[in-house]
Coordinates of C-alpha atoms and ligand atoms in Angstrom, one line a residue:
M1222 CA 126.8 77.3 120.8
H1223 CA 124.3 79.3 122.8
R1224 CA 120.8 77.8 122.5
Y1225 CA 117.9 80.3 122.2
W1226 CA 114.4 79.5 123.7
W1227 CA 112.8 80.2 120.3
Q1228 CA 114.7 77.3 118.6
N1229 CA 112.6 74.9 120.6
A1230 CA 109.3 76.8 120.0
V1231 CA 106.3 75.9 117.9
V1232 CA 104.4 78.9 116.8
Y1233 CA 100.7 79.1 116.2
Q1234 CA 99.7 82.0 113.9
I1235 CA 96.3 83.7 114.5
Y1236 CA 94.5 85.9 112.1
P1237 CA 92.4 87.6 114.8
R1238 CA 89.6 88.7 112.4
S1239 CA 88.8 85.1 111.6
F1240 CA 89.6 83.2 114.8
K1241 CA 86.7 83.6 117.3
D1242 CA 84.1 86.4 117.6
T1243 CA 82.7 86.9 121.1
N1244 CA 80.7 90.1 120.7
G1245 CA 78.6 89.0 117.8
D1246 CA 79.8 91.7 115.3
G1247 CA 80.9 88.9 112.9
I1248 CA 84.6 89.8 113.4
G1249 CA 87.0 87.8 115.6
D1250 CA 88.4 89.6 118.6
I1251 CA 91.0 89.4 121.4
P1252 CA 88.6 88.0 124.1
G1253 CA 87.8 85.3 121.5
I1254 CA 91.5 84.4 121.3
T1255 CA 91.8 84.4 125.1
S1256 CA 88.8 82.1 125.3
K1257 CA 90.6 79.6 123.0
L1258 CA 94.0 79.5 124.7
D1259 CA 93.4 76.1 126.1
Y1260 CA 92.9 74.8 122.6
I1261 CA 96.3 76.2 121.6
R1262 CA 98.0 74.9 124.7
D1263 CA 96.5 71.4 124.0
L1264 CA 97.9 71.6 120.5
G1265 CA 101.3 72.1 122.1
A1266 CA 102.3 75.4 120.6
N1267 CA 104.1 77.8 123.1
V1268 CA 104.1 80.9 121.0
I1269 CA 101.2 82.8 119.3
W1270 CA 102.0 85.1 116.4
L1271 CA 99.2 87.5 116.3
C1272 CA 98.4 89.3 113.0
P1273 CA 98.0 93.1 113.4
V1274 CA 95.5 94.2 116.1
C1275 CA 96.5 97.9 116.4
C1276 CA 94.2 100.7 115.3
S1277 CA 93.6 100.6 111.6
P1278 CA 91.0 101.7 108.9
M1279 CA 91.5 98.1 107.6
A1280 CA 92.3 98.8 104.0
D1281 CA 94.5 95.8 104.3
N1282 CA 93.0 94.2 107.3
G1283 CA 95.2 95.8 109.9
Y1284 CA 98.4 95.9 107.9
D1285 CA 97.7 99.6 107.6
I1286 CA 98.2 100.9 111.1
S1287 CA 96.9 104.4 112.1
D1288 CA 97.9 104.2 115.8
Y1289 CA 100.7 101.8 116.8
D1290 CA 100.0 102.2 120.5
H1291 CA 96.4 101.1 120.9
I1292 CA 94.2 98.1 120.0
D1293 CA 91.6 98.6 117.3
P1294 CA 88.2 98.7 118.9
V1295 CA 87.0 96.1 116.5
F1296 CA 89.4 93.6 118.3
G1297 CA 88.8 94.8 121.8
T1298 CA 90.4 97.1 124.3
D1299 CA 94.0 97.7 125.5
E1300 CA 93.0 95.9 128.7
D1301 CA 91.7 92.9 126.7
F1302 CA 95.2 92.7 125.2
D1303 CA 96.9 92.9 128.6
E1304 CA 94.6 90.1 129.7
L1305 CA 95.5 88.0 126.7
I1306 CA 99.2 88.3 127.6
R1307 CA 98.6 87.4 131.2
E1308 CA 96.3 84.4 130.4
A1309 CA 98.7 83.1 127.7
D1310 CA 101.6 83.4 130.1
R1311 CA 99.7 81.3 132.7
R1312 CA 99.6 78.5 130.1
G1313 CA 103.2 78.9 129.1
I1314 CA 102.4 80.7 125.8
R1315 CA 104.1 83.8 124.7
I1316 CA 102.8 86.4 122.3
V1317 CA 104.6 87.7 119.2
M1318 CA 103.1 90.7 117.5
D1319 CA 103.1 91.7 113.9
M1320 CA 105.2 94.8 113.5
V1321 CA 104.3 96.7 110.3
V1322 CA 106.8 99.5 109.9
N1323 CA 107.6 99.6 106.2
H1324 CA 104.5 101.6 105.9
C1325 CA 101.7 103.0 108.0
S1326 CA 98.1 103.9 107.2
S1327 CA 97.2 106.9 105.2
E1328 CA 95.1 107.8 108.2
H1329 CA 98.0 107.8 110.6
R1330 CA 98.5 111.3 112.1
W1331 CA 102.0 111.4 110.6
F1332 CA 100.7 111.1 107.1
Q1333 CA 97.8 113.5 107.7
E1334 CA 100.3 116.1 108.8
A1335 CA 102.5 115.3 105.8
L1336 CA 99.6 115.9 103.5
K1337 CA 99.0 119.3 105.1
D1338 CA 102.7 120.3 104.8
P1339 CA 104.7 118.0 102.6
E1340 CA 107.8 120.0 103.3
G1341 CA 107.4 120.0 107.1
K1342 CA 108.7 117.6 109.7
Y1343 CA 106.2 114.8 108.8
G1344 CA 106.6 115.2 105.1
G1345 CA 110.1 113.9 105.8
Y1346 CA 108.7 110.7 107.3
F1347 CA 107.5 109.6 103.9
H1348 CA 108.8 109.3 100.3
I1349 CA 107.4 112.3 98.6
R1350 CA 108.6 113.3 95.1
K1351 CA 107.6 115.6 92.3
G1352 CA 105.7 114.1 89.4
V1353 CA 106.9 114.1 85.9
P1354 CA 105.1 116.2 83.3
A1355 CA 103.4 113.9 80.8
Q1356 CA 105.2 115.4 77.9
T1357 CA 108.7 114.8 79.3
A1358 CA 107.7 111.2 80.1
S1359 CA 106.2 110.5 76.7
E1360 CA 109.4 111.4 75.0
T1361 CA 110.9 108.2 76.3
A1362 CA 109.2 104.8 76.3
A1363 CA 109.6 104.5 80.0
P1364 CA 110.7 107.3 82.2
S1365 CA 114.5 107.2 82.5
A1366 CA 116.4 107.5 85.7
D1367 CA 116.8 111.3 85.0
A1368 CA 113.1 111.7 84.9
A1369 CA 112.6 110.2 88.3
G1370 CA 110.9 112.6 90.6
E1371 CA 112.9 115.5 91.8
A1372 CA 113.5 116.1 95.5
L1373 CA 111.3 118.6 97.2
S1374 CA 112.4 122.2 97.3
S1375 CA 110.4 125.1 98.5
E1376 CA 109.7 125.9 94.9
T1377 CA 108.7 122.5 93.8
A1378 CA 106.6 121.7 96.8
A1379 CA 104.5 124.8 96.5
R1380 CA 100.9 124.1 95.8
S1381 CA 100.8 125.5 92.3
S1382 CA 97.9 126.5 90.1
D1383 CA 99.5 124.1 87.5
A1384 CA 98.8 121.3 89.9
A1385 CA 95.9 120.1 87.8
A1386 CA 98.2 119.7 84.7
E1387 CA 98.8 116.1 83.7
L1388 CA 101.6 114.6 85.7
L1389 CA 103.0 111.1 85.7
P1390 CA 104.4 109.4 88.7
P1391 CA 108.0 110.0 89.5
N1392 CA 109.0 106.5 88.2
N1393 CA 107.5 103.3 86.7
W1394 CA 107.5 101.1 89.8
R1395 CA 104.5 98.8 90.1
S1396 CA 103.1 98.3 93.6
I1397 CA 102.7 94.8 95.0
F1398 CA 99.0 95.0 94.8
G1399 CA 99.0 96.4 91.2
G1400 CA 99.1 99.8 89.5
S1401 CA 101.7 102.5 90.0
A1402 CA 103.4 102.6 93.4
W1403 CA 102.9 106.3 93.5
E1404 CA 99.8 108.3 94.4
R1405 CA 99.4 112.0 93.7
I1406 CA 98.8 114.2 96.7
P1407 CA 95.6 116.1 95.7
G1408 CA 96.2 119.7 94.8
T1409 CA 99.9 119.4 94.4
D1410 CA 102.4 118.2 91.9
L1411 CA 103.7 115.7 94.4
F1412 CA 103.4 112.0 94.7
Y1413 CA 104.0 109.6 97.7
L1414 CA 105.4 106.1 97.4
H1415 CA 103.3 103.1 98.5
I1416 CA 104.8 99.7 97.8
F1417 CA 101.5 98.1 98.8
A1418 CA 98.1 99.7 98.6
K1419 CA 97.7 103.5 98.3
E1420 CA 96.3 103.5 101.8
Q1421 CA 99.7 102.2 103.0
P1422 CA 102.2 105.1 102.4
D1423 CA 105.8 103.9 102.9
L1424 CA 107.8 105.3 105.8
N1425 CA 111.1 106.9 105.1
W1426 CA 113.7 105.0 107.1
E1427 CA 116.4 107.5 106.1
N1428 CA 114.7 109.9 108.5
A1429 CA 116.3 109.8 111.9
E1430 CA 113.4 111.3 113.7
L1431 CA 111.0 108.7 112.2
R1432 CA 113.4 105.9 113.3
E1433 CA 113.5 107.2 116.9
E1434 CA 109.7 107.2 117.0
I1435 CA 109.6 103.6 115.8
Y1436 CA 112.2 102.4 118.3
A1437 CA 110.4 104.0 121.2
M1438 CA 107.1 102.5 120.1
I1439 CA 108.6 99.0 119.8
N1440 CA 110.2 99.3 123.2
R1441 CA 106.8 100.2 124.7
W1442 CA 105.4 96.9 123.4
I1443 CA 108.4 95.0 124.8
K1444 CA 107.8 96.6 128.2
K1445 CA 104.2 95.3 128.0
G1446 CA 105.5 91.7 127.9
I1447 CA 105.6 90.9 124.2
A1448 CA 108.0 88.0 123.4
G1449 CA 108.9 89.1 119.9
F1450 CA 107.8 90.4 116.6
R1451 CA 107.0 89.2 113.1
M1452 CA 108.5 91.9 110.9
D1453 CA 106.2 92.7 108.1
A1454 CA 107.6 93.3 104.6
I1455 CA 110.9 94.1 106.2
T1456 CA 113.2 93.8 103.2
Y1457 CA 111.5 96.8 101.6
L1458 CA 112.7 99.4 104.1
K1459 CA 115.5 100.7 102.0
K1460 CA 114.6 102.4 98.7
E1461 CA 117.1 102.8 95.9
E1462 CA 118.6 106.2 95.9
G1463 CA 117.2 108.5 93.2
Y1464 CA 114.2 106.2 92.7
P1465 CA 115.3 105.2 89.2
S1466 CA 112.9 103.7 86.6
Y1467 CA 113.7 100.3 85.1
P1468 CA 112.7 98.7 81.8
A1469 CA 109.1 97.7 81.9
D1470 CA 108.4 94.0 82.7
A1471 CA 104.8 93.8 81.4
E1472 CA 102.4 95.5 79.0
D1473 CA 101.3 98.1 81.6
G1474 CA 104.7 99.8 81.1
L1475 CA 105.5 99.3 84.8
V1476 CA 108.2 97.2 86.5
S1477 CA 107.9 95.3 89.8
V1478 CA 108.8 97.6 92.7
K1479 CA 111.2 94.9 93.8
H1480 CA 113.8 96.3 91.4
G1481 CA 114.0 99.5 93.3
A1482 CA 113.1 98.6 96.8
L1483 CA 113.7 95.0 97.7
N1484 CA 116.8 94.1 99.8
K1485 CA 118.8 97.1 98.6
P1486 CA 122.3 97.8 99.7
G1487 CA 122.2 99.6 103.1
L1488 CA 119.2 97.6 104.3
V1489 CA 121.2 95.6 106.8
D1490 CA 122.6 98.7 108.4
I1491 CA 119.1 99.9 109.1
L1492 CA 118.1 96.5 110.5
R1493 CA 121.1 96.3 112.8
E1494 CA 120.3 99.7 114.3
L1495 CA 116.7 98.6 114.7
R1496 CA 117.7 95.4 116.5
D1497 CA 120.3 97.1 118.7
R1498 CA 117.9 99.8 119.8
T1499 CA 115.0 97.5 120.5
Y1500 CA 114.6 93.7 120.6
G1501 CA 118.2 92.4 120.5
R1502 CA 118.7 88.7 120.0
E1503 CA 116.8 87.1 122.8
L1504 CA 113.3 88.0 121.7
L1505 CA 111.8 86.0 118.9
T1506 CA 112.0 88.0 115.7
V1507 CA 110.9 86.6 112.4
G1508 CA 111.4 88.6 109.2
E1509 CA 109.0 88.4 106.3
A1510 CA 112.2 88.8 104.3
E1511 CA 111.5 88.3 100.6
G1512 CA 114.6 88.6 98.4
V1513 CA 117.1 87.3 100.9
G1514 CA 119.5 84.9 99.3
K1515 CA 122.3 82.6 100.3
D1516 CA 124.9 85.3 100.7
D1517 CA 122.6 87.4 103.0
M1518 CA 121.9 84.5 105.4
E1519 CA 124.6 85.3 107.9
D1520 CA 123.6 89.0 108.2
F1521 CA 120.0 88.2 108.5
V1522 CA 119.8 85.1 110.6
G1523 CA 123.3 84.1 111.7
L1524 CA 123.0 82.5 115.1
E1525 CA 125.9 84.6 116.3
N1526 CA 124.7 88.0 115.2
G1527 CA 121.8 88.0 112.8
V1528 CA 119.4 91.0 112.6
F1529 CA 116.6 88.6 113.3
S1530 CA 116.2 85.3 115.0
M1531 CA 114.9 83.8 111.8
I1532 CA 113.2 84.5 108.5
F1533 CA 110.5 82.5 106.8
D1534 CA 111.3 80.0 104.2
F1535 CA 109.2 81.0 101.3
S1536 CA 111.4 79.2 98.8
F1537 CA 108.7 76.9 97.5
C1538 CA 105.5 78.7 98.0
S1539 CA 105.2 80.2 94.6
L1540 CA 106.5 77.3 92.4
N1541 CA 103.1 77.4 90.6
L1542 CA 103.8 80.9 89.3
K1543 CA 106.3 82.2 86.8
A1544 CA 108.9 84.5 88.3
P1545 CA 109.3 87.4 88.6
N1546 CA 105.9 89.0 88.1
F1547 CA 103.8 87.0 90.4
F1548 CA 100.7 87.4 88.3
W1549 CA 98.3 84.8 89.4
Y1550 CA 97.4 84.0 85.8
D1551 CA 101.0 83.4 84.9
T1552 CA 101.1 79.8 86.1
R1553 CA 103.5 77.0 85.4
K1554 CA 103.7 73.3 86.1
W1555 CA 105.8 72.3 89.1
S1556 CA 106.9 69.0 90.7
V1557 CA 107.4 67.7 94.2
D1558 CA 111.0 67.2 93.4
E1559 CA 111.4 70.8 92.7
L1560 CA 109.7 71.7 96.0
K1561 CA 112.0 69.3 97.8
Q1562 CA 115.1 70.8 96.2
A1563 CA 114.0 74.3 97.1
A1564 CA 113.3 73.5 100.7
F1565 CA 116.5 71.5 101.1
K1566 CA 118.5 74.3 99.5
T1567 CA 117.2 76.7 102.2
Q1568 CA 118.2 74.2 104.8
N1569 CA 121.7 74.1 103.4
Y1570 CA 121.9 78.0 103.2
S1571 CA 120.7 78.4 106.8
R1572 CA 123.1 75.9 108.4
D1573 CA 124.7 78.5 110.5
G1574 CA 121.6 80.4 111.1
W1575 CA 117.9 79.8 111.6
I1576 CA 114.7 79.9 109.7
G1577 CA 110.9 79.6 110.2
T1578 CA 109.3 76.7 108.4
C1579 CA 105.7 77.1 107.3
L1580 CA 103.3 75.9 104.7
E1581 CA 100.5 78.3 105.3
C1582 CA 99.9 81.8 106.5
H1583 CA 97.3 84.5 106.0
D1584 CA 98.7 85.3 102.6
Q1585 CA 98.8 81.8 101.1
P1586 CA 96.2 79.4 100.0
R1587 CA 95.5 76.4 102.1
S1588 CA 98.3 73.8 101.9
I1589 CA 96.2 70.8 101.2
D1590 CA 94.9 72.5 98.0
H1591 CA 98.2 74.2 97.2
Y1592 CA 100.8 71.4 97.6
L1593 CA 98.9 68.2 97.1
P1594 CA 97.4 66.6 94.0
E1595 CA 93.6 65.9 94.1
S1596 CA 94.1 62.3 95.2
G1597 CA 96.1 63.4 98.3
R1598 CA 93.7 66.0 99.6
N1599 CA 92.7 63.9 102.6
F1600 CA 94.0 62.9 106.0
Y1601 CA 97.1 61.1 104.6
G1602 CA 98.2 64.0 102.4
A1603 CA 97.6 66.6 105.1
S1604 CA 99.3 64.6 107.9
M1605 CA 102.3 64.0 105.6
L1606 CA 102.5 67.8 105.0
A1607 CA 102.5 68.2 108.8
A1608 CA 105.6 66.0 109.2
F1609 CA 107.4 67.8 106.4
N1610 CA 106.7 71.2 108.1
L1611 CA 107.3 70.4 111.7
F1612 CA 110.5 68.4 111.5
R1613 CA 112.8 70.3 109.2
R1614 CA 115.4 72.4 111.0
G1615 CA 114.0 75.8 112.1
T1616 CA 111.1 77.0 114.2
P1617 CA 107.8 75.6 112.8
Y1618 CA 104.7 77.7 112.3
I1619 CA 101.2 76.4 112.2
Y1620 CA 98.6 78.7 110.7
Q1621 CA 95.1 78.6 112.3
G1622 CA 93.0 75.8 110.8
E1623 CA 95.9 74.0 109.2
E1624 CA 95.8 71.6 112.1
I1625 CA 92.2 70.6 111.3
G1626 CA 92.8 70.5 107.6
M1627 CA 90.8 73.6 106.5
R1628 CA 90.5 74.0 102.8
N1629 CA 90.3 76.7 100.1
I1630 CA 87.0 78.4 99.5
H1631 CA 85.4 78.9 96.1
L1632 CA 83.2 82.0 96.2
K1633 CA 81.2 82.6 93.0
T1634 CA 81.9 86.2 92.2
I1635 CA 84.8 88.5 92.9
S1636 CA 82.5 90.9 94.8
E1637 CA 82.2 88.2 97.5
Y1638 CA 86.0 88.5 98.2
D1639 CA 87.5 91.0 100.6
D1640 CA 91.2 90.6 99.9
V1641 CA 92.6 93.7 98.1
S1642 CA 95.1 91.6 96.2
S1643 CA 92.4 89.2 94.9
K1644 CA 90.5 92.1 93.5
N1645 CA 93.7 93.5 91.8
Q1646 CA 94.7 90.1 90.5
Y1647 CA 91.3 89.4 89.1
A1648 CA 91.4 92.8 87.3
R1649 CA 94.8 92.0 85.9
A1650 CA 93.7 88.6 84.6
T1651 CA 90.6 90.1 82.8
D1652 CA 92.8 93.0 81.5
A1653 CA 95.2 90.3 80.1
G1654 CA 92.3 88.8 78.1
F1655 CA 91.2 85.9 80.4
S1656 CA 87.5 85.3 80.7
E1657 CA 85.7 86.0 84.0
E1658 CA 85.5 82.3 84.6
E1659 CA 89.3 81.9 84.1
A1660 CA 90.0 84.9 86.2
M1661 CA 87.9 83.4 89.0
S1662 CA 89.7 80.2 88.8
F1663 CA 93.0 82.0 89.5
V1664 CA 91.4 83.7 92.5
H1665 CA 90.1 80.3 93.7
D1666 CA 93.6 78.9 93.6
M1667 CA 95.5 81.8 95.0
S1668 CA 93.3 84.2 97.0
R1669 CA 94.5 85.2 100.4
D1670 CA 90.9 84.8 101.5
N1671 CA 91.3 81.1 101.2
A1672 CA 93.2 81.3 104.5
R1673 CA 91.0 84.0 106.0
T1674 CA 87.6 82.3 106.2
P1675 CA 86.4 82.0 109.8
F1676 CA 87.9 79.2 111.9
Q1677 CA 85.7 76.1 112.0
W1678 CA 85.1 75.4 115.6
N1679 CA 82.1 73.1 115.4
S1680 CA 79.1 72.1 113.2
N1681 CA 76.8 74.8 114.6
E1682 CA 75.6 77.7 112.5
N1683 CA 78.6 79.7 111.2
A1684 CA 80.9 76.9 112.4
G1685 CA 80.7 78.3 115.9
F1686 CA 82.9 81.2 114.9
T1687 CA 80.3 83.9 115.8
A1688 CA 77.0 84.1 117.7
T1689 CA 73.9 82.6 116.2
G1690 CA 72.2 85.2 114.0
S1691 CA 75.4 87.2 113.3
T1692 CA 77.0 87.5 109.9
P1693 CA 80.7 86.6 109.7
W1694 CA 82.7 89.3 107.9
L1695 CA 83.8 86.7 105.3
A1696 CA 81.9 83.6 104.2
V1697 CA 82.4 80.4 106.2
N1698 CA 83.6 77.5 104.2
P1699 CA 80.6 75.2 103.6
D1700 CA 82.7 72.2 104.5
Y1701 CA 82.6 73.1 108.2
T1702 CA 80.0 70.4 108.9
E1703 CA 82.7 67.9 108.2
I1704 CA 85.9 69.8 109.0
N1705 CA 85.8 71.3 112.4
A1706 CA 87.8 71.3 115.7
E1707 CA 85.1 69.7 117.8
A1708 CA 84.6 66.7 115.5
E1709 CA 88.4 66.2 115.3
N1710 CA 88.8 66.5 119.0
E1711 CA 86.3 63.6 119.4
N1712 CA 88.0 61.4 116.7
P1713 CA 91.1 59.6 117.9
A1714 CA 92.4 59.3 114.4
S1715 CA 91.9 62.9 113.3
L1716 CA 94.4 65.3 111.8
L1717 CA 94.2 67.5 114.9
K1718 CA 95.3 64.5 117.1
W1719 CA 98.1 63.8 114.7
Y1720 CA 99.3 67.4 114.9
R1721 CA 99.2 67.3 118.7
K1722 CA 101.3 64.2 118.6
L1723 CA 103.9 65.6 116.2
V1724 CA 104.1 68.9 118.1
R1725 CA 104.8 67.0 121.3
I1726 CA 107.5 64.9 119.6
R1727 CA 109.1 67.9 118.2
R1728 CA 109.1 70.0 121.4
E1729 CA 110.4 67.1 123.5
S1730 CA 113.3 66.2 121.2
D1731 CA 116.6 67.9 121.3
V1732 CA 117.5 66.3 118.0
L1733 CA 114.5 67.8 116.3
S1734 CA 114.9 71.2 117.9
Y1735 CA 118.7 71.7 117.5
G1736 CA 120.0 68.9 115.3
D1737 CA 121.5 69.3 111.9
F1738 CA 119.6 68.6 108.7
E1739 CA 120.7 66.1 106.1
P1740 CA 118.9 65.1 103.0
A1741 CA 118.2 61.3 102.7
Y1742 CA 117.4 59.0 99.8
R1743 CA 117.6 62.2 97.7
D1744 CA 117.4 60.5 94.4
I1745 CA 114.1 58.7 94.9
P1746 CA 111.5 60.8 93.0
G1747 CA 108.4 61.8 94.9
L1748 CA 110.0 61.2 98.2
A1749 CA 111.1 64.0 100.6
A1750 CA 113.2 62.3 103.2
F1751 CA 115.7 63.8 105.7
R1752 CA 117.7 63.1 108.8
R1753 CA 118.0 65.3 111.9
V1754 CA 121.3 64.6 113.6
L1755 CA 122.6 65.7 117.0
D1756 CA 125.9 64.2 118.3
D1757 CA 125.3 60.4 118.1
K1758 CA 121.5 60.7 117.9
E1759 CA 119.5 60.7 114.7
I1760 CA 115.9 60.9 113.6
I1761 CA 114.7 60.2 110.0
V1762 CA 111.6 61.5 108.4
F1763 CA 110.1 60.0 105.2
C1764 CA 107.4 61.9 103.3
N1765 CA 105.9 60.0 100.3
W1766 CA 104.5 62.9 98.4
Q1767 CA 102.8 60.9 95.7
D1768 CA 99.8 58.7 95.0
A1769 CA 101.9 55.6 94.5
E1770 CA 104.0 53.3 96.7
I1771 CA 107.7 53.9 97.1
S1772 CA 110.1 51.2 98.0
V1773 CA 113.2 52.1 100.0
D1774 CA 116.1 49.8 100.5
L1775 CA 117.2 50.2 104.1
G1776 CA 120.2 47.9 103.8
D1777 CA 121.0 46.2 107.1
K1778 CA 119.7 49.0 109.3
A1779 CA 116.8 48.3 111.6
L1780 CA 114.3 51.1 111.5
T1781 CA 112.0 51.8 114.4
S1782 CA 108.9 53.8 113.8
V1783 CA 108.2 56.7 116.2
A1784 CA 105.1 57.9 114.3
D1785 CA 103.4 56.8 111.1
N1786 CA 100.2 58.4 109.6
Y1787 CA 99.1 54.9 108.6
G1788 CA 99.5 53.6 112.1
T1789 CA 102.3 51.1 111.5
A1790 CA 105.2 51.0 109.1
Q1791 CA 105.6 48.3 106.5
I1792 CA 109.2 47.0 106.8
N1793 CA 110.1 43.6 105.3
G1794 CA 113.5 42.1 104.9
G1795 CA 115.3 45.5 104.9
R1796 CA 112.8 47.1 102.6
L1797 CA 110.4 49.9 103.6
T1798 CA 107.3 50.2 101.6
L1799 CA 105.7 53.7 101.8
R1800 CA 102.1 53.8 100.9
P1801 CA 100.6 56.9 99.0
F1802 CA 101.2 60.0 101.1
E1803 CA 102.6 58.1 104.0
A1804 CA 104.7 59.9 106.6
L1805 CA 107.0 57.9 108.8
I1806 CA 109.2 59.3 111.5
G1807 CA 111.7 56.8 112.8
S1808 CA 115.1 56.1 114.1
F1809 CA 117.8 53.6 113.4
Ligands
GLC335 C1 102.8 91.4 104.3 C2 101.6 90.8 104.9 C3 100.4 91.0 104.0 C4 100.2 92.5 103.9 C5 101.5 93.1 103.4 C6 101.5 94.6 103.5 O1 103.1 90.8 103.1 O2 101.8 89.4 105.2 O3 99.3 90.4 104.6 O4 99.2 92.7 102.9 O5 102.6 92.7 104.1 O6 101.6 95.0 104.8

């Protein structure tokens, strides 16, 4: 089987806004990233996934792109970016960009042209439909499929004097960030579709001209020396024909947009063409591919012919929420064994393909707070999580700050938050009758800003993220005096040092890079253990995910420890005793 370079990679994800500010405007920038490349090289990562840096009005912090070909001035210049690629390359680090092509910004030229002339060329780049007169819609509880917005015709698209009449959106889809997924185009009876915020109009992938523009743009980035792409919200590209409404799934009368737009038939054909016309199979491509199940694995990530190198394993990140609505207030109890089963199931599904393993990203709370009980929110718990993340089969991703154990932030009021989804979720919780205090507690647990607070470099003012006297765009977590990269670099027993060690072990080992995955000691509750096997070589990883000892009967096998977060393993007479939150990597 052909081995790809990205199977042996360890990726470090950077949220540029929050990484390192060099010009004192309180916002991280590309020269800041370049200035910290040695830190990333020392960690051992050989790929950086950069969250969006292209021109954007920042309604969703760069995930709303208004010009795909240039760097937003807030992050630096096009030349700064070229320099980053060059300097990274000198250190053996490759750059993967975030490619946001499900939607663009409402300020993108294409959309501005579409607003002026919804029937013209650029109108066809978006999903624009006629609204439904309020009366027609109120005759049925939820608009039926028949009532879904009509296609444009010269007559319907005309800016009519009736435009002010009350019109409802073409269907009842709820956007991911809350509220209708349709926004009315002022002065017309037309609406455009936005699966995310209204400032993020969805692009129409049925339109051949649009597709050509996107391919050409992606190819320009490849020519610049980009090593791959993280494909944002990529399973939403195909919308269900006719845009039918579905029965409401909550009291707002709406239904999750996922019914009409997530992983719909025909999506893979679009993705194949996209791959063949641009990045092929040798670049690293990772799909943010919600809604992809067992039967889709071969098409998406098959090592022979998948549309991407890998997709992220998100199988366990929302165990604390009730499916399918993903309201942050709609929580449930979950267990470590459930998490383990979910992660192992993905391993099983992806046997002939490849995945990206991760615990954190810019959309998730910090892993220490999210996956560990109170008693494990310390070095042991965090280092155990690292072993779980870095040694499963797939390419591991480390999100900035995870390697030093950065934590969730608890801001007092919702106005101190920046994240658009936090604001929406807060409103949804208070609408549902929760008190302000309760609504804030959901935000504390789930806000995307938990992961977006400025990187904690040292114990100086603003954690060394920005120049003295500047105000960071988002509050710095007050724990920076304790948790910061400089302190951990000086401490031989720090989490940062543990990460460096594990990344090195991972990258140097063929077994850990390419070996098969096999669950081990599956029936022991609270223990996530697995083997990685290649030919006659084997590595075993034990993660005690609980605040109590676990005893494992090793039989007559002699276990040698390669790394242990307690320093040494406790093995006596064929019995291994794992202390609370102990991680042991060993071989027989
Ligand atoms: C993805 C990104 C998220 C963004 C959304 C819309 O889910 O990870 O940050 O808000 O897409 O682009």
